[in-house]
């Protein structure tokens, strides 16, 4: 049920991005057991794309008569949405994150790519310990490229958190 809701949100965001003239692509996806996705990561680029989508951050609830329930009962489903800006290299370089605050692990990427994905640990997961931010990147074949992309995403999330805190003050 939740995987179906994630799939609905995915289609909704892609259609909205297309209608607004933004470039949208799927970065990572984890397919659900029966239908939809367990998780999906979209990259939406365009002028003021972050401003348009940042209001979507948070929990989204769907209440409906479930097609997956044989008793046709009303069910409530939740999906979490996180929105993070895509920043240029120049903006991200200013953020200094000490290595002591990071927990970096590697993993096999999985998916397409032949034997390489089964032998080489090219996927990278970075956890920023003080904030609990987790970023996983498996989109490139090189561990170094994945590490750079993941680090850029962590820094972008830290900048977004700092900006939100400044707005609250």
Short mmCIF file of C-alpha atoms in Angstrom, two decimals:
data_model
loop_
_atom_site.label_atom_id
_atom_site.label_comp_id
_atom_site.label_asym_id
_atom_site.label_seq_id
_atom_site.Cartn_x
_atom_site.Cartn_y
_atom_site.Cartn_z
CA UNK A 1 0.00 0.00 0.00
CA UNK A 2 2.74 2.46 0.97
CA UNK A 3 4.79 1.52 -2.10
CA UNK A 4 1.80 2.32 -4.31
CA UNK A 5 1.48 5.74 -2.61
CA UNK A 6 5.17 6.43 -3.23
CA UNK A 7 4.63 5.55 -6.91
CA UNK A 8 1.66 7.96 -7.08
CA UNK A 9 3.74 10.77 -5.56
CA UNK A 10 6.56 9.98 -7.98
CA UNK A 11 4.27 10.30 -11.00
CA UNK A 12 2.69 13.46 -9.58
CA UNK A 13 6.07 15.17 -9.04
CA UNK A 14 7.35 14.16 -12.49
CA UNK A 15 4.21 15.51 -14.19
CA UNK A 16 4.32 18.74 -12.20
CA UNK A 17 8.01 19.24 -13.01
CA UNK A 18 7.29 18.62 -16.69
CA UNK A 19 4.39 21.10 -16.67
CA UNK A 20 6.65 23.72 -15.05
CA UNK A 21 9.35 23.16 -17.69
CA UNK A 22 11.87 21.60 -15.27
CA UNK A 23 14.25 18.77 -16.10
CA UNK A 24 13.41 15.75 -13.95
CA UNK A 25 15.17 12.42 -13.78
CA UNK A 26 15.22 9.43 -11.46
CA UNK A 27 18.56 9.16 -9.63
CA UNK A 28 17.88 6.03 -7.57
CA UNK A 29 14.95 3.74 -6.99
CA UNK A 30 14.20 0.77 -4.78
CA UNK A 31 11.35 -1.28 -6.24
CA UNK A 32 8.60 -2.48 -3.92
CA UNK A 33 7.76 -6.13 -3.32
CA UNK A 34 4.37 -6.09 -5.04
CA UNK A 35 3.85 -2.67 -6.61
CA UNK A 36 5.45 0.78 -6.69
CA UNK A 37 8.64 1.79 -4.91
CA UNK A 38 10.01 1.49 -1.39
CA UNK A 39 12.00 4.65 -2.03
CA UNK A 40 12.85 6.84 -4.97
CA UNK A 41 15.20 9.77 -5.46
CA UNK A 42 14.37 12.39 -8.08
CA UNK A 43 16.55 15.19 -9.36
CA UNK A 44 14.53 18.18 -10.55
CA UNK A 45 16.48 21.04 -12.10
CA UNK A 46 15.28 24.39 -13.33
CA UNK A 47 14.89 28.01 -12.34
CA UNK A 48 13.48 28.19 -8.78
CA UNK A 49 12.79 24.42 -8.72
CA UNK A 50 13.81 24.18 -5.07
CA UNK A 51 11.47 27.05 -4.18
CA UNK A 52 8.55 25.36 -5.93
CA UNK A 53 9.13 21.96 -4.33
CA UNK A 54 10.37 22.80 -0.83
CA UNK A 55 6.79 23.04 0.43
CA UNK A 56 6.41 19.33 -0.34
CA UNK A 57 8.87 18.38 2.39
CA UNK A 58 7.34 16.29 5.17
CA UNK A 59 4.90 13.43 5.60
CA UNK A 60 2.17 12.87 3.02
CA UNK A 61 -0.95 10.93 3.97
CA UNK A 62 -3.34 9.02 1.74
CA UNK A 63 -6.67 7.70 3.03
CA UNK A 64 -8.55 5.44 0.62
CA UNK A 65 -10.40 2.16 0.15
CA UNK A 66 -7.41 -0.01 -0.59
CA UNK A 67 -7.42 -2.09 -3.79
CA UNK A 68 -4.90 -4.37 -2.04
CA UNK A 69 -7.23 -5.23 0.85
CA UNK A 70 -9.62 -8.12 0.19
CA UNK A 71 -12.09 -6.73 2.74
CA UNK A 72 -12.16 -3.36 0.93
CA UNK A 73 -11.41 -1.50 4.16
CA UNK A 74 -10.36 2.10 4.42
CA UNK A 75 -6.61 2.40 4.99
CA UNK A 76 -4.27 5.25 5.83
CA UNK A 77 -0.84 5.31 4.20
CA UNK A 78 2.09 7.64 4.79
CA UNK A 79 5.13 8.58 2.71
CA UNK A 80 7.98 10.87 3.71
CA UNK A 81 9.30 13.47 1.26
CA UNK A 82 12.59 15.31 1.63
CA UNK A 83 13.54 18.24 -0.59
CA UNK A 84 17.17 19.33 -0.90
CA UNK A 85 18.62 22.02 -3.17
CA UNK A 86 21.08 21.11 -5.92
CA UNK A 87 24.01 23.46 -5.46
CA UNK A 88 26.92 24.39 -7.68
CA UNK A 89 30.43 23.28 -6.74
CA UNK A 90 31.32 26.85 -5.75
CA UNK A 91 28.51 27.06 -3.20
CA UNK A 92 29.33 23.67 -1.67
CA UNK A 93 33.08 24.28 -1.35
CA UNK A 94 32.48 26.90 1.35
CA UNK A 95 30.99 24.28 3.69
CA UNK A 96 33.61 22.61 5.85
CA UNK A 97 32.61 19.25 7.33
CA UNK A 98 35.24 17.64 9.60
CA UNK A 99 35.96 13.98 8.84
CA UNK A 100 35.29 13.15 12.50
CA UNK A 101 31.61 14.07 11.98
CA UNK A 102 31.23 11.65 9.05
CA UNK A 103 30.70 7.92 8.93
CA UNK A 104 31.54 6.70 5.41
CA UNK A 105 30.75 3.16 4.33
CA UNK A 106 31.01 1.45 0.96
CA UNK A 107 28.76 -1.19 -0.59
CA UNK A 108 28.12 -3.02 -3.80
CA UNK A 109 25.96 -0.90 -6.05
CA UNK A 110 23.70 -3.64 -7.47
CA UNK A 111 21.51 -3.23 -10.52
CA UNK A 112 22.77 -3.13 -14.10
CA UNK A 113 26.46 -3.13 -14.91
CA UNK A 114 27.50 -6.74 -15.36
CA UNK A 115 29.95 -8.46 -13.07
CA UNK A 116 31.47 -5.17 -11.92
CA UNK A 117 28.52 -4.41 -9.62
CA UNK A 118 28.88 -7.78 -7.88
CA UNK A 119 32.65 -7.55 -7.32
CA UNK A 120 33.49 -3.90 -6.71
CA UNK A 121 32.17 -1.79 -3.83
CA UNK A 122 31.44 1.36 -5.80
CA UNK A 123 28.41 2.54 -3.80
CA UNK A 124 28.97 5.03 -0.98
CA UNK A 125 26.84 5.87 2.07
CA UNK A 126 27.75 8.94 4.13
CA UNK A 127 26.19 9.67 7.51
CA UNK A 128 26.62 13.05 9.16
CA UNK A 129 26.65 11.98 12.80
CA UNK A 130 25.56 15.25 14.54
CA UNK A 131 22.46 15.72 12.36
CA UNK A 132 21.73 12.12 11.39
CA UNK A 133 21.67 12.96 7.67
CA UNK A 134 22.15 9.82 5.55
CA UNK A 135 23.06 10.00 1.87
CA UNK A 136 23.54 6.99 -0.39
CA UNK A 137 24.99 7.23 -3.87
CA UNK A 138 25.32 4.33 -6.33
CA UNK A 139 24.75 6.10 -9.62
CA UNK A 140 28.36 6.10 -10.93
CA UNK A 141 30.72 3.18 -11.53
CA UNK A 142 33.55 4.81 -9.59
CA UNK A 143 33.63 4.91 -5.80
CA UNK A 144 35.43 8.27 -5.90
CA UNK A 145 32.75 9.84 -8.10
CA UNK A 146 30.00 8.43 -5.87
CA UNK A 147 31.80 9.76 -2.79
CA UNK A 148 32.05 13.25 -4.34
CA UNK A 149 28.36 13.25 -5.28
CA UNK A 150 27.31 12.00 -1.84
CA UNK A 151 29.49 14.58 -0.09
CA UNK A 152 27.99 17.33 -2.24
CA UNK A 153 24.49 16.16 -1.23
CA UNK A 154 25.40 16.11 2.47
CA UNK A 155 26.78 19.66 2.24
CA UNK A 156 23.66 20.82 0.36
CA UNK A 157 21.44 19.39 3.11
CA UNK A 158 23.54 21.06 5.79
CA UNK A 159 23.24 24.40 3.96
CA UNK A 160 19.46 23.93 3.66
CA UNK A 161 19.20 23.23 7.41
CA UNK A 162 21.30 26.30 8.21
CA UNK A 163 19.12 28.44 5.93
CA UNK A 164 15.91 27.15 7.59
CA UNK A 165 17.35 27.96 11.02
CA UNK A 166 18.23 31.49 9.91
CA UNK A 167 14.69 32.00 8.59
CA UNK A 168 13.21 30.88 11.91
CA UNK A 169 15.27 33.45 13.83
#
